[in-house]
Tab-separated table of C-alpha atoms and ligand atoms in Angstrom:
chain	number	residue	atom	x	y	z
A	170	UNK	CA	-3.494	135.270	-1.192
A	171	UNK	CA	-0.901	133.633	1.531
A	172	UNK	CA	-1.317	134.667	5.068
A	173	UNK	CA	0.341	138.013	5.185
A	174	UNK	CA	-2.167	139.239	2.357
A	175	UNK	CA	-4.845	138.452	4.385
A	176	UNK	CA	-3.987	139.861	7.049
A	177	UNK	CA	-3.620	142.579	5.195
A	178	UNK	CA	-7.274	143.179	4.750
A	179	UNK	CA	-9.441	145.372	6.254
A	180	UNK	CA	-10.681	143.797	10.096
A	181	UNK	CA	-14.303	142.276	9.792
A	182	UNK	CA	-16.536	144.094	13.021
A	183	UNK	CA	-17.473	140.467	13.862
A	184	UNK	CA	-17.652	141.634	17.456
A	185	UNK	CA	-20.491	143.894	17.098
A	186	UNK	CA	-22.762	141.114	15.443
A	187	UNK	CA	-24.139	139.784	18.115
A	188	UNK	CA	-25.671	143.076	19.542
A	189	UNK	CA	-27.355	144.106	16.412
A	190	UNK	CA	-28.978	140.512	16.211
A	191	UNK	CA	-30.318	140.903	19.822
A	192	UNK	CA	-31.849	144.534	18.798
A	193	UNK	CA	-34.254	142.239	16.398
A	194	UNK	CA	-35.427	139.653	18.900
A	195	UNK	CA	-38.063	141.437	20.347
A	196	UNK	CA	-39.521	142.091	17.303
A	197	UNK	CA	-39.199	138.373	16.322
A	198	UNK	CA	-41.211	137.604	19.480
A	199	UNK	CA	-38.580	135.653	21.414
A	200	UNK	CA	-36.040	136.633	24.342
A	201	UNK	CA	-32.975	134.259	23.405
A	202	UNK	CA	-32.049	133.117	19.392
A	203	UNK	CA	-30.724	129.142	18.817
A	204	UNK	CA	-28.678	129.459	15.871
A	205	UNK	CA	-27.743	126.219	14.625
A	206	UNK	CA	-27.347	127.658	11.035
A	207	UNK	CA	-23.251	126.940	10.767
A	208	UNK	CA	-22.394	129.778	8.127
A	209	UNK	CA	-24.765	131.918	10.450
A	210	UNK	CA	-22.574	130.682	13.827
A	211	UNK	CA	-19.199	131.784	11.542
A	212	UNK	CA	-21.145	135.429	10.688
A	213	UNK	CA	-21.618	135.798	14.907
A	214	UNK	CA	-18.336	134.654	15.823
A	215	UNK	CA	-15.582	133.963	13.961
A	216	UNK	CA	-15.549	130.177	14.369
A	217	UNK	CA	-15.162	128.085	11.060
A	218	UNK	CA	-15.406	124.310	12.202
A	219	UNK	CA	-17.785	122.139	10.964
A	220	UNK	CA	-20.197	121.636	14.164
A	221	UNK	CA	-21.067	123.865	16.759
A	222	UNK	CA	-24.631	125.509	18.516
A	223	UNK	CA	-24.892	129.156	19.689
A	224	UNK	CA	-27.273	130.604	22.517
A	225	UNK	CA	-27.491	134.264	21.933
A	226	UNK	CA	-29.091	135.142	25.334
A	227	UNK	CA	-29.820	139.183	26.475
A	228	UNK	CA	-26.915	139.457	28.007
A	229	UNK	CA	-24.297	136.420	27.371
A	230	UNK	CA	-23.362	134.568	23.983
A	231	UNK	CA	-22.780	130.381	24.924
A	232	UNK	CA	-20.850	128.588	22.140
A	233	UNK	CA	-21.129	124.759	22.640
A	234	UNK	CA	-18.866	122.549	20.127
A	235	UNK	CA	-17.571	119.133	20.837
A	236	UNK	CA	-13.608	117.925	21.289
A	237	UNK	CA	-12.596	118.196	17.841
A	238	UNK	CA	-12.884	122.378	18.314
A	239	UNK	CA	-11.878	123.479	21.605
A	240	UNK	CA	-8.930	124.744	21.263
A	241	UNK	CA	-10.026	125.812	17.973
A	242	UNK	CA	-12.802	127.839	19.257
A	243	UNK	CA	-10.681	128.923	21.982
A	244	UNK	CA	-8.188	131.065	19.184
A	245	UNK	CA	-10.988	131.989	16.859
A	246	UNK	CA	-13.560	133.735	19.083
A	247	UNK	CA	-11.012	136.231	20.745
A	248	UNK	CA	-9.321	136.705	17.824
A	249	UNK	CA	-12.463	138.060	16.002
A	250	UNK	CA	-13.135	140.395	19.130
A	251	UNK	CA	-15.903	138.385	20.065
A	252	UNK	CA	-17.039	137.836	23.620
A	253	UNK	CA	-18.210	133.791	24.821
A	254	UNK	CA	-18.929	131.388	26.998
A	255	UNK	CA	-16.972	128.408	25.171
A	256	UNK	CA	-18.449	125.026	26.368
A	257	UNK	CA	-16.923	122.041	24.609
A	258	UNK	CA	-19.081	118.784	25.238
A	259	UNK	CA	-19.358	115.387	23.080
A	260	UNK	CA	-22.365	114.125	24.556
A	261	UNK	CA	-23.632	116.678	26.940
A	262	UNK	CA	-24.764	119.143	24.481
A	263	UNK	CA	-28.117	119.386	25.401
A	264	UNK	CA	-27.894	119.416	28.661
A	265	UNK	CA	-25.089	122.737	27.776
A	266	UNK	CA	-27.530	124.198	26.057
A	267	UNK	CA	-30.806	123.665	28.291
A	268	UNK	CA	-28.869	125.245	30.965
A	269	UNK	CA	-28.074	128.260	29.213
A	270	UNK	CA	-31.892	128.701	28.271
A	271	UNK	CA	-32.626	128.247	31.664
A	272	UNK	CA	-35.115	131.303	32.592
A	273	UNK	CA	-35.999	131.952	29.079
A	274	UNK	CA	-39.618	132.051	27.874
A	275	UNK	CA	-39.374	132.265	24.403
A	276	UNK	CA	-37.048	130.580	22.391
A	277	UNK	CA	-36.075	131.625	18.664
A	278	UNK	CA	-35.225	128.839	16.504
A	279	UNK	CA	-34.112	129.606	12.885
A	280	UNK	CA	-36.906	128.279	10.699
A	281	UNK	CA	-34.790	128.236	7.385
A	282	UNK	CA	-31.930	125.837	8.567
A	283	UNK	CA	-33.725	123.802	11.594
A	284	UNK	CA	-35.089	120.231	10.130
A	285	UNK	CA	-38.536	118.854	11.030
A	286	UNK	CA	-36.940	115.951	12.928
A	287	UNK	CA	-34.989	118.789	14.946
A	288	UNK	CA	-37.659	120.775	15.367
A	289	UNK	CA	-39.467	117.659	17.165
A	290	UNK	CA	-36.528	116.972	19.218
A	291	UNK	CA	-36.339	120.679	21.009
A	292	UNK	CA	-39.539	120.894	21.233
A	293	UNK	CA	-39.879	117.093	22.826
A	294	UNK	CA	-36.232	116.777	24.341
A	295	UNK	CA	-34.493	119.946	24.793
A	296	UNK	CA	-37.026	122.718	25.955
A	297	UNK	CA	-40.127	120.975	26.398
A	298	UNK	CA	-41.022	123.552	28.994
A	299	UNK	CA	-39.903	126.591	26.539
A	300	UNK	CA	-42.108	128.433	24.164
A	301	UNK	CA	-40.174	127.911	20.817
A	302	UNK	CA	-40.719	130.444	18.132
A	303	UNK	CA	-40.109	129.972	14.373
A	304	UNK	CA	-38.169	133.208	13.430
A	305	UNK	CA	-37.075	133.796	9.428
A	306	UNK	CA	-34.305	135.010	8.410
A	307	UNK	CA	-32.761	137.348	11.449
A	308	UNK	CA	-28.929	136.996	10.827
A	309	UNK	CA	-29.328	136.427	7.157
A	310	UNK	CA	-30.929	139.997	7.435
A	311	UNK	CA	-28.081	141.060	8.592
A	312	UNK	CA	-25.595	139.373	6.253
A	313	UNK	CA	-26.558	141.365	3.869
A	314	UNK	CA	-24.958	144.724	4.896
A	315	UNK	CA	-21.272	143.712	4.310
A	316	UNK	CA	-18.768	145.508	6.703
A	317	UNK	CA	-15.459	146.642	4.657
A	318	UNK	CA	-13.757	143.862	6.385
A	319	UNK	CA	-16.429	141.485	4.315
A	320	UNK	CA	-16.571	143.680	0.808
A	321	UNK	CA	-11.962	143.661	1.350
A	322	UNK	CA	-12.161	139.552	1.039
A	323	UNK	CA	-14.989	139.634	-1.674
A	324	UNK	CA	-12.729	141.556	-3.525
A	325	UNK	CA	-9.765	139.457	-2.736
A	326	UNK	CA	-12.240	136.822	-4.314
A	327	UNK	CA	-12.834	138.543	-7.371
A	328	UNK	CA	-9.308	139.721	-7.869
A	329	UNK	CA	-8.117	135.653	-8.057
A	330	UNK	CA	-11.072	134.707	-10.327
A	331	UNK	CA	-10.373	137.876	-12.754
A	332	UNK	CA	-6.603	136.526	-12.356
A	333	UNK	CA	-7.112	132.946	-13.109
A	334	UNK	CA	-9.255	133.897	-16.418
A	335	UNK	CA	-6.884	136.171	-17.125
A	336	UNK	CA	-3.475	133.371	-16.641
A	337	UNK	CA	-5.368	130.177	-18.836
A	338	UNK	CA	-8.213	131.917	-20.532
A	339	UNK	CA	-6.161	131.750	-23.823
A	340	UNK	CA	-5.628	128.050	-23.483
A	341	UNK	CA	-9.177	128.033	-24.828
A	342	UNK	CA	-7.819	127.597	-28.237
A	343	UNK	CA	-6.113	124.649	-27.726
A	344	UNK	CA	-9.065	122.693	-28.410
A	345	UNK	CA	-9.398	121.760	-24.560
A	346	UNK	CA	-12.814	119.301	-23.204
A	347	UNK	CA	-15.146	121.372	-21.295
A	348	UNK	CA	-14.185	119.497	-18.302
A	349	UNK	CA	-10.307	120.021	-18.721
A	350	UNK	CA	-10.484	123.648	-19.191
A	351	UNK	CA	-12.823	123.634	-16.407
A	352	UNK	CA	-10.022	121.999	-13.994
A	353	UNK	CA	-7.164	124.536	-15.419
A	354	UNK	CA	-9.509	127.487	-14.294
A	355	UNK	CA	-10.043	125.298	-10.832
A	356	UNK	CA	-6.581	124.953	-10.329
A	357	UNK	CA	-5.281	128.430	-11.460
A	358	UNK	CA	-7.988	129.717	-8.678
A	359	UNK	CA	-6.046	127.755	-6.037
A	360	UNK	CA	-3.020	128.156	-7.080
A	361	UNK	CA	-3.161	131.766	-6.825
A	362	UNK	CA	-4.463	131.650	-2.970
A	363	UNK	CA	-8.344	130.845	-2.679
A	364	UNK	CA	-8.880	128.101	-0.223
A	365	UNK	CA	-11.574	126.323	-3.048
A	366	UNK	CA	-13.668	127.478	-5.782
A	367	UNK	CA	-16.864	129.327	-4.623
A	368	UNK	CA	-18.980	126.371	-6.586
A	369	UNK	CA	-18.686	123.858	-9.083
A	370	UNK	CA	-17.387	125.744	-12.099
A	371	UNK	CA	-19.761	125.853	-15.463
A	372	UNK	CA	-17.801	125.638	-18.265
A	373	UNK	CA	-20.873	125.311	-21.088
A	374	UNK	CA	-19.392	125.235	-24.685
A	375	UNK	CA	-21.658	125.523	-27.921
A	376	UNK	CA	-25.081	124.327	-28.080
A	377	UNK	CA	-24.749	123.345	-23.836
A	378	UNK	CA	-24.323	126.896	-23.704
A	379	UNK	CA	-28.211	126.987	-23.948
A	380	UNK	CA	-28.603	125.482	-20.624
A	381	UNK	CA	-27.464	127.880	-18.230
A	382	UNK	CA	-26.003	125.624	-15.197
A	383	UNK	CA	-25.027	122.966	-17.556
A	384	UNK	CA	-21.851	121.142	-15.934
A	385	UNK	CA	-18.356	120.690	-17.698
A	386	UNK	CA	-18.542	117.880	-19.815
A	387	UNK	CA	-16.333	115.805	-22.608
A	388	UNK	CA	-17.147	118.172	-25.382
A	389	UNK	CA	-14.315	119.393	-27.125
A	390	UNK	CA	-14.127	123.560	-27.275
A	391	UNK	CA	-14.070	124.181	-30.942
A	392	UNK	CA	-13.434	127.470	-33.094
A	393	UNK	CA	-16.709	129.110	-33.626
A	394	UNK	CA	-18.091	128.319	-29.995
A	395	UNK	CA	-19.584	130.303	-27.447
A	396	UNK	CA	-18.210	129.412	-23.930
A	397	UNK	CA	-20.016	130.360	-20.998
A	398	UNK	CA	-17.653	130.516	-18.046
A	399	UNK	CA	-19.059	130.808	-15.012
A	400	UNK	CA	-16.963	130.355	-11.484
A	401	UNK	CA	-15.703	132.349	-8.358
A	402	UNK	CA	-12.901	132.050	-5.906
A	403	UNK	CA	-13.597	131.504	-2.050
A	404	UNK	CA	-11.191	133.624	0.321
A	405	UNK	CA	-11.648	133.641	4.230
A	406	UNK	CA	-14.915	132.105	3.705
A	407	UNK	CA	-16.381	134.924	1.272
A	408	UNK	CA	-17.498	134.101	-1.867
A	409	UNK	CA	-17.095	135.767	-5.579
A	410	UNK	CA	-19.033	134.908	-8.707
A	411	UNK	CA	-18.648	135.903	-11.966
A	412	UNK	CA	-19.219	134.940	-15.357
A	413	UNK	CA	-17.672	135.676	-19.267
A	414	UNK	CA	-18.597	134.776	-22.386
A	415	UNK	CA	-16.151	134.000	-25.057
A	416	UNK	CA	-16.353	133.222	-28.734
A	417	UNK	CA	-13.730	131.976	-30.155
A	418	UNK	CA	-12.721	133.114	-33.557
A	419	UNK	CA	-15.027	135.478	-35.750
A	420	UNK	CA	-18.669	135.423	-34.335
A	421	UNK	CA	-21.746	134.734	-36.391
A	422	UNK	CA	-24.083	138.018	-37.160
A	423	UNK	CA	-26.390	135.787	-34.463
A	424	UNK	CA	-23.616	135.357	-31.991
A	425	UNK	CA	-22.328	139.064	-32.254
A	426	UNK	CA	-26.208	140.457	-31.383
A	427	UNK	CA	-26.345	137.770	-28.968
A	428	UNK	CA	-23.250	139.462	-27.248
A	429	UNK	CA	-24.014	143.116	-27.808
A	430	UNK	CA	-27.412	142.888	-26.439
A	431	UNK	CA	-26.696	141.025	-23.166
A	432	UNK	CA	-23.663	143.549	-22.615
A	433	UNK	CA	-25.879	146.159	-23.072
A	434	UNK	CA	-28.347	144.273	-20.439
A	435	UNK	CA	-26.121	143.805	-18.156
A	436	UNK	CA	-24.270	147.402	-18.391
A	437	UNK	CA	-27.803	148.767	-17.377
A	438	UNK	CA	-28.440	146.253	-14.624
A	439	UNK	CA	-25.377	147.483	-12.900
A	440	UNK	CA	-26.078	151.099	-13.771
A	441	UNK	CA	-29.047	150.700	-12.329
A	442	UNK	CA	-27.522	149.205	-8.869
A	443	UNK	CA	-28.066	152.124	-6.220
A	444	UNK	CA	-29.485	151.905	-2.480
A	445	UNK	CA	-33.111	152.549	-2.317
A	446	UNK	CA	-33.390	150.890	-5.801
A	447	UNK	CA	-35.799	148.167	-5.547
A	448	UNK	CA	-34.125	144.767	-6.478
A	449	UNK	CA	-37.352	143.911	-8.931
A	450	UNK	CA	-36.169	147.357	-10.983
A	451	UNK	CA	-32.574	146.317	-11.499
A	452	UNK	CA	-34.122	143.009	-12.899
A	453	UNK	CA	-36.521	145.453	-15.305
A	454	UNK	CA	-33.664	147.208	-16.207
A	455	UNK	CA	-31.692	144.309	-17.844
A	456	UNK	CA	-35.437	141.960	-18.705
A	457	UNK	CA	-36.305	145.240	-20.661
A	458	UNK	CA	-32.852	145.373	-23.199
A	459	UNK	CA	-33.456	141.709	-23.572
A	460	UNK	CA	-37.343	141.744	-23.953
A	461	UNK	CA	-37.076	144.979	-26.603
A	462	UNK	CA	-34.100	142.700	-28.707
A	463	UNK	CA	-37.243	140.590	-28.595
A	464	UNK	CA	-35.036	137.764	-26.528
A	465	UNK	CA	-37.578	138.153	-23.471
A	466	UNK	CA	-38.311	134.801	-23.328
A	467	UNK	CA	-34.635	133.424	-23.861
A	468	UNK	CA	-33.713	134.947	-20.480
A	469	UNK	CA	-34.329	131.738	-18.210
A	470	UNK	CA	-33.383	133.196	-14.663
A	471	UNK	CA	-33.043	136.293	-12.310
A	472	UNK	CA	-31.376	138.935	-12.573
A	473	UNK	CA	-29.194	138.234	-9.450
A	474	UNK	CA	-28.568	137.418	-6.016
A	475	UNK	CA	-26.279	138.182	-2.877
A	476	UNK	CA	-22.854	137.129	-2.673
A	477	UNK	CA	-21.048	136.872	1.272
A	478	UNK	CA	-20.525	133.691	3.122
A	479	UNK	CA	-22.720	132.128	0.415
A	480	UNK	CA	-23.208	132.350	-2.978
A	481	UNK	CA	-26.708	132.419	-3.306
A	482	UNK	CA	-27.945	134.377	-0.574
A	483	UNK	CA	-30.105	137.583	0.340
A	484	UNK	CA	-31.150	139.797	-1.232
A	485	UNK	CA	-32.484	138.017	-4.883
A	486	UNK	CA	-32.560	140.720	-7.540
A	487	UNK	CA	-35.356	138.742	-9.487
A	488	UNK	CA	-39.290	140.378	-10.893
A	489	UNK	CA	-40.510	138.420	-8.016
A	490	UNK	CA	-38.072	139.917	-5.278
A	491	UNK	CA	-39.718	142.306	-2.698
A	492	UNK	CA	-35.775	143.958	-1.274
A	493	UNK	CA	-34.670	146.845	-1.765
A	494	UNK	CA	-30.896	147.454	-2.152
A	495	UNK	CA	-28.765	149.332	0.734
A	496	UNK	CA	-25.223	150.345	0.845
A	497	UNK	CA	-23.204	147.583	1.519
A	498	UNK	CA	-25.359	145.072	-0.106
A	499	UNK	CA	-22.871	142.613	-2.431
A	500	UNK	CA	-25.289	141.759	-5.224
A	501	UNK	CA	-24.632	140.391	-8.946
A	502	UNK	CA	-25.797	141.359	-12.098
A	503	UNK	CA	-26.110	138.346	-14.475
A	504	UNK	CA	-28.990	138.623	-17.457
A	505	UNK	CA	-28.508	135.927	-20.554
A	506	UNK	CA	-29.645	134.574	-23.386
A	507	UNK	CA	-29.789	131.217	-24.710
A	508	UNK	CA	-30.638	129.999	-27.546
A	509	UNK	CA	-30.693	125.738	-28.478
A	510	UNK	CA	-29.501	126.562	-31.716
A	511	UNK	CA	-26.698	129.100	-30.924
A	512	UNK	CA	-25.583	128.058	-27.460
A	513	UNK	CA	-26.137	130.855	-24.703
A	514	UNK	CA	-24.153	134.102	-23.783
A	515	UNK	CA	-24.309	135.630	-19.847
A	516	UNK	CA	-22.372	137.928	-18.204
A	517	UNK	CA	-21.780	138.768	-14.998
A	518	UNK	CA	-20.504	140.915	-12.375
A	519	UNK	CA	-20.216	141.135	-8.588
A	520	UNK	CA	-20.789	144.503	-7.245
A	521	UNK	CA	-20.877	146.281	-4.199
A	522	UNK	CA	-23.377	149.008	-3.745
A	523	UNK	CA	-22.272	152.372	-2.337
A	524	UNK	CA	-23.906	155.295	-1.349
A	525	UNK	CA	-23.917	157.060	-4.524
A	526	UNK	CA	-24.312	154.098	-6.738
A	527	UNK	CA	-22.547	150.988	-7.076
A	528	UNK	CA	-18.679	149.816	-7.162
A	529	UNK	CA	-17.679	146.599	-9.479
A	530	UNK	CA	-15.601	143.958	-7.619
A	531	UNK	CA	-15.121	141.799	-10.977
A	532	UNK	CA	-13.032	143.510	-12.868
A	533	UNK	CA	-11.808	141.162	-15.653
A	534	UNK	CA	-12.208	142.681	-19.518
A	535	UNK	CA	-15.442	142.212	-21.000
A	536	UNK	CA	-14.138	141.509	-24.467
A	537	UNK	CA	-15.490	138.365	-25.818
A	538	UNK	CA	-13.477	137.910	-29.008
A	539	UNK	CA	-10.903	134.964	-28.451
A	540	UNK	CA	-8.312	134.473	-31.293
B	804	ZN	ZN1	-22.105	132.906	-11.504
B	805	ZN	ZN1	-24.389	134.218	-9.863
């Protein structure tokens, strides 16, 4: 991915964001949204520094940032269609942002990302006369309905993880440490255009294979292994996640069930992606395959979660999750097993879900037989 392929890719509408997030105010209970949530301030308006604060008022969006991001802010708002006020302040922030509240009865403050010791500092320092109003999860709401601007870099994502698996995946049977296979599949992922891996890469070999975020370690990667691989590219700020399972050489009559059943449990997880499908069901759908191979209790986690700016975000696809799935939702599909005594075997996909069902964005071959 170098410049010219991303600008290749389909425009986000991250002008239009704004407007939908005011149509939910009034239902929150509040007139005017704080959103000090950064990845949230990105979602509204392009910007992708490190610091900033955005008013979203009725009829005006104010951006305050400090020095570092003027010009900065200056580029990225226009050039994601988005309309501001950009005010660029070290140490007259507050005041900045008091002003723009001015007239305002209820404030919204996002409950998820704002600390205690903020909270007391608003309610003390910045709007002591304002009615501040906890709301829950407003623009993460709306993160979750990708535009095809959002599901083009996913993809992109996706496309230079499959890539990278595909370019050192072989060098597997070398005999490579967990950790230094886990750096070749790091650096293949940047080498081939994402600006960083999408989190720390789990490369879980043999009997760490059991635990299922177990980090790359000096074990060696020996024939007869399981290797849970489990990594994603980040492009443009989106996020991809996927993982494989490989055994390398011929695998045990254990190992071989261990791999046919969780294909088969994740094959109808993702065939049972669709909108109106109730997350908990696609969970059911993969928990029952497992549960009937009598491995129930050997799957340690959810189903699956949203993919976008983040990697774990909305909606959870999980027996305890009350969402229901929509088109555009970017959700994965990730059931395993693991075993102390055999290591552990997941697999998973990122997929988008469409209106008649759902598309895969990871594409890379599901065949786990390395030799
Ligand atoms: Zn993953
Ligand atoms: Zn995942």
């Amino acid at each position: 991915m170098n410049d010219a392929a991303l600008d290749a890719l389909a425009p986000m509408d991250t002008g239009a964001r704004a407007g939908r997030l005011r149509e939910q105010l009034a239902a929150a209970g509040c007139e005017a949204l704080l959103v000090t949530k950064l990845v949230n301030i990105r979602y509204l308006t392009g910007f992708t520094g490190s610091a900033a604060l955005l008013v979203v008022l009725p009829d005006e969006l104010v951006f305050v940032s400090d020095g570092r991001y003027g010009e900065q802010a200056a580029t990225q708002l226009p050039a994601a269609g988005v309309e501001a006020r950009i005010e660029i302040s070290g140490t007259g922030q507050q005041e900045l942002v008091t002003a723009a509240v001015a007239g305002v009865g209820r404030l919204g403050l996002e409950a998820d990302a704002v600390t205690w010791a903020a909270q007391r500092k608003y309610a003390a320092e910045w709007f002591p006369e304002v009615e501040l109003v906890a709301t829950e999860g407003l623009v993460d709401g709306l993160r979750q309905v990708k535009d095809e601007g959002e599901v083009a870099r996913i993809e992109a994502a996706a496309a230079v993880a499959d890539a990278a698996l595909a370019s050192v995946g072989r060098r597997l049977l070398d005999g490579p440490t967990e950790r230094d296979f886990g750096l070749e599949l790091d650096t293949e992922i940047r080498r081939l255009g994402a600006t960083a891996t999408s989190f720390e890469t789990i490369v879980a070999a043999g009997p760490n294979g059991a635990m299922p975020h177990h980090r790359p370690g000096d074990r060696r990667i020996v024939e007869g292994d399981l290797v849970v691989l489990d990594f994603g590219a980040l492009v443009d700020g989106y996020c991809s996640d996927m993982t494989r399972t490989l055994v390398l050489g011929e695998p045990t009559a254990t190992q071989a069930r261990m791999l046919e059943v969780v294909a088969t449990s994740q094959a109808a997880g993702v065939a049972a992606v669709a909108p109106g499908v109730a997350c908990r069901d696609v969970d059911a759908s993969c928990r029952d395959v497992l549960v009937d191979a009598g491995w129930g209790e050997a799957f340690l986690h959810g189903t699956g979660h949203g993919v976008g700016l983040e990697i774990h975000e909305a909606p959870r696809v999980a027996a305890s999750s009350d969402a229901t799935l929509a088109a555009g939702h970017v959700v994965t599909v990730e059931p395993g097993v693991y075993l102390p005594e055999h290591g552990g075997v997941r697999v998973e996909d990122t997929v988008v879900v469409t209106p008649e069902g759902c598309r895969a964005l990871t594409r890379a071959p599901k065949d786990p037989v390395l030799r």
